[in-house]
Amino acid sequence: MPGAAALNDLVETFDLLGDWEERYRYVIELGQALESLTDAERHPGTKVSGCASQVWLIQDPPADGTLHWRGDSDAHIVRGLIAIVLELYNGLTPEQVRDFDAQGAITRLGLSEALSSQRANGLASMVARLRADAAQIIR
């Protein structure tokens, strides 16, 4: 359930959780559910620049016209942010990735107020990486 539907589900869950202490716990739980990348998959070509923590994103081969990524980080909250980004973007077409309003999603989730500037910049770098991957396919 990519894009807007995934965003609506995440917003609903965040609203139910209430305060940011509970939301952070949930974000960490989302990150714990991610499958770890292998050591071989963690290399400079998969590393996302612009993140204070180490972040790796790998695009799997497109299937049925949709894109899918896997990701990992050395920081618990950042790993959870990766899980959120992947929930929003996995299963979208390259054009949908290009057109998805990431800043609007971040605002709806309340992340723009809750994240430090370093984490917000890292989140923006992750989204930029996904968009760059999608743009390679659109060309």
Tab-separated table of C-alpha atoms in Angstrom:
chain	number	residue	atom	x	y	z
A	1	MET	CA	0.000	0.000	0.000
A	2	PRO	CA	2.328	2.742	-1.247
A	3	GLY	CA	2.123	6.485	-1.384
A	4	ALA	CA	-0.976	8.282	-0.139
A	5	ALA	CA	-2.601	5.161	1.328
A	6	ALA	CA	0.527	4.310	3.326
A	7	LEU	CA	0.765	7.930	4.457
A	8	ASN	CA	-2.834	7.906	5.673
A	9	ASP	CA	-2.179	4.727	7.682
A	10	LEU	CA	0.972	6.175	9.216
A	11	VAL	CA	-0.783	9.451	10.105
A	12	GLU	CA	-3.626	7.512	11.736
A	13	THR	CA	-1.171	5.414	13.755
A	14	PHE	CA	0.819	8.491	14.814
A	15	ASP	CA	-2.406	10.208	15.891
A	16	LEU	CA	-3.377	7.193	18.005
A	17	LEU	CA	0.012	7.157	19.695
A	18	GLY	CA	-0.304	10.739	20.834
A	19	ASP	CA	2.968	12.071	22.220
A	20	TRP	CA	6.359	11.951	20.536
A	21	GLU	CA	7.892	9.630	23.097
A	22	GLU	CA	5.436	6.924	21.988
A	23	ARG	CA	5.863	7.856	18.342
A	24	TYR	CA	9.645	7.550	18.593
A	25	ARG	CA	9.245	4.097	20.126
A	26	TYR	CA	7.005	3.155	17.206
A	27	VAL	CA	9.507	4.533	14.674
A	28	ILE	CA	12.240	2.449	16.320
A	29	GLU	CA	9.990	-0.638	16.161
A	30	LEU	CA	9.437	-0.030	12.438
A	31	GLY	CA	13.198	0.076	11.968
A	32	GLN	CA	13.700	-3.136	13.917
A	33	ALA	CA	11.356	-4.882	11.485
A	34	LEU	CA	13.579	-4.024	8.503
A	35	GLU	CA	15.688	-6.824	7.127
A	36	SER	CA	19.362	-6.001	7.665
A	37	LEU	CA	21.578	-5.574	4.657
A	38	THR	CA	24.568	-7.839	4.280
A	39	ASP	CA	28.081	-6.495	4.784
A	40	ALA	CA	28.624	-6.839	1.029
A	41	GLU	CA	25.604	-4.593	0.376
A	42	ARG	CA	27.007	-1.852	2.610
A	43	HIS	CA	29.518	-0.092	0.401
A	44	PRO	CA	30.139	3.449	-0.850
A	45	GLY	CA	27.863	2.929	-3.871
A	46	THR	CA	24.836	2.212	-1.683
A	47	LYS	CA	25.626	4.720	1.056
A	48	VAL	CA	23.457	7.838	1.166
A	49	SER	CA	25.461	11.039	1.412
A	50	GLY	CA	24.117	13.893	3.495
A	51	CYS	CA	23.139	11.758	6.495
A	52	ALA	CA	24.840	12.196	9.869
A	53	SER	CA	24.301	8.493	10.563
A	54	GLN	CA	25.368	5.839	8.134
A	55	VAL	CA	22.522	5.016	5.748
A	56	TRP	CA	22.484	2.551	2.883
A	57	LEU	CA	19.727	2.187	0.286
A	58	ILE	CA	19.572	-0.522	-2.345
A	59	GLN	CA	17.133	-0.503	-5.231
A	60	ASP	CA	15.968	-3.964	-6.168
A	61	PRO	CA	15.287	-4.689	-9.846
A	62	PRO	CA	11.960	-3.117	-10.903
A	63	ALA	CA	9.038	-5.544	-10.921
A	64	ASP	CA	5.706	-4.969	-12.639
A	65	GLY	CA	6.701	-1.376	-13.354
A	66	THR	CA	7.076	-0.530	-9.680
A	67	LEU	CA	10.171	0.254	-7.647
A	68	HIS	CA	11.353	-1.333	-4.407
A	69	TRP	CA	14.209	-0.479	-2.097
A	70	ARG	CA	15.784	-1.976	0.987
A	71	GLY	CA	17.713	0.032	3.518
A	72	ASP	CA	19.694	-0.011	6.717
A	73	SER	CA	21.371	2.335	9.183
A	74	ASP	CA	23.616	2.185	12.188
A	75	ALA	CA	21.178	4.348	14.213
A	76	HIS	CA	17.856	3.063	15.589
A	77	ILE	CA	15.706	6.122	14.888
A	78	VAL	CA	17.226	6.612	11.443
A	79	ARG	CA	16.533	2.966	10.666
A	80	GLY	CA	12.907	3.685	11.577
A	81	LEU	CA	12.870	6.713	9.294
A	82	ILE	CA	14.139	4.467	6.499
A	83	ALA	CA	11.224	2.119	7.223
A	84	ILE	CA	8.785	5.034	6.923
A	85	VAL	CA	10.323	6.220	3.648
A	86	LEU	CA	10.229	2.708	2.227
A	87	GLU	CA	6.614	2.273	3.326
A	88	LEU	CA	5.718	5.438	1.410
A	89	TYR	CA	7.759	4.774	-1.731
A	90	ASN	CA	8.007	1.011	-2.250
A	91	GLY	CA	5.505	-0.121	-4.865
A	92	LEU	CA	5.285	3.207	-6.693
A	93	THR	CA	6.087	3.635	-10.367
A	94	PRO	CA	9.060	5.861	-11.220
A	95	GLU	CA	6.653	8.651	-12.172
A	96	GLN	CA	4.786	8.306	-8.877
A	97	VAL	CA	8.085	8.476	-6.991
A	98	ARG	CA	8.925	11.676	-8.854
A	99	ASP	CA	5.505	13.198	-8.133
A	100	PHE	CA	5.031	12.092	-4.503
A	101	ASP	CA	4.982	15.087	-2.137
A	102	ALA	CA	7.623	14.012	0.365
A	103	GLN	CA	7.661	17.347	2.197
A	104	GLY	CA	3.884	17.225	2.544
A	105	ALA	CA	4.134	13.682	3.942
A	106	ILE	CA	6.825	14.705	6.423
A	107	THR	CA	4.673	17.625	7.546
A	108	ARG	CA	1.512	15.484	7.889
A	109	LEU	CA	3.424	13.012	10.042
A	110	GLY	CA	4.703	15.847	12.223
A	111	LEU	CA	8.294	14.865	11.539
A	112	SER	CA	9.336	18.351	10.459
A	113	GLU	CA	8.774	19.601	14.036
A	114	ALA	CA	9.991	16.456	15.803
A	115	LEU	CA	13.309	15.797	14.067
A	116	SER	CA	16.604	17.523	14.658
A	117	SER	CA	17.935	19.442	11.683
A	118	GLN	CA	20.540	16.696	11.111
A	119	ARG	CA	17.889	13.976	10.977
A	120	ALA	CA	15.618	16.118	8.794
A	121	ASN	CA	18.514	16.669	6.373
A	122	GLY	CA	19.221	12.942	6.372
A	123	LEU	CA	15.576	12.192	5.645
A	124	ALA	CA	15.669	14.660	2.742
A	125	SER	CA	18.828	12.952	1.451
A	126	MET	CA	17.094	9.565	1.527
A	127	VAL	CA	14.139	10.914	-0.462
A	128	ALA	CA	16.509	12.600	-2.923
A	129	ARG	CA	18.266	9.270	-3.451
A	130	LEU	CA	14.976	7.473	-4.201
A	131	ARG	CA	13.970	10.213	-6.623
A	132	ALA	CA	17.363	10.041	-8.338
A	133	ASP	CA	16.997	6.271	-8.714
A	134	ALA	CA	13.511	6.745	-10.215
A	135	ALA	CA	14.753	9.510	-12.534
A	136	GLN	CA	17.355	7.094	-13.977
A	137	ILE	CA	14.523	4.820	-15.055
A	138	ILE	CA	12.283	7.587	-16.446
A	139	ARG	CA	15.023	8.785	-18.812
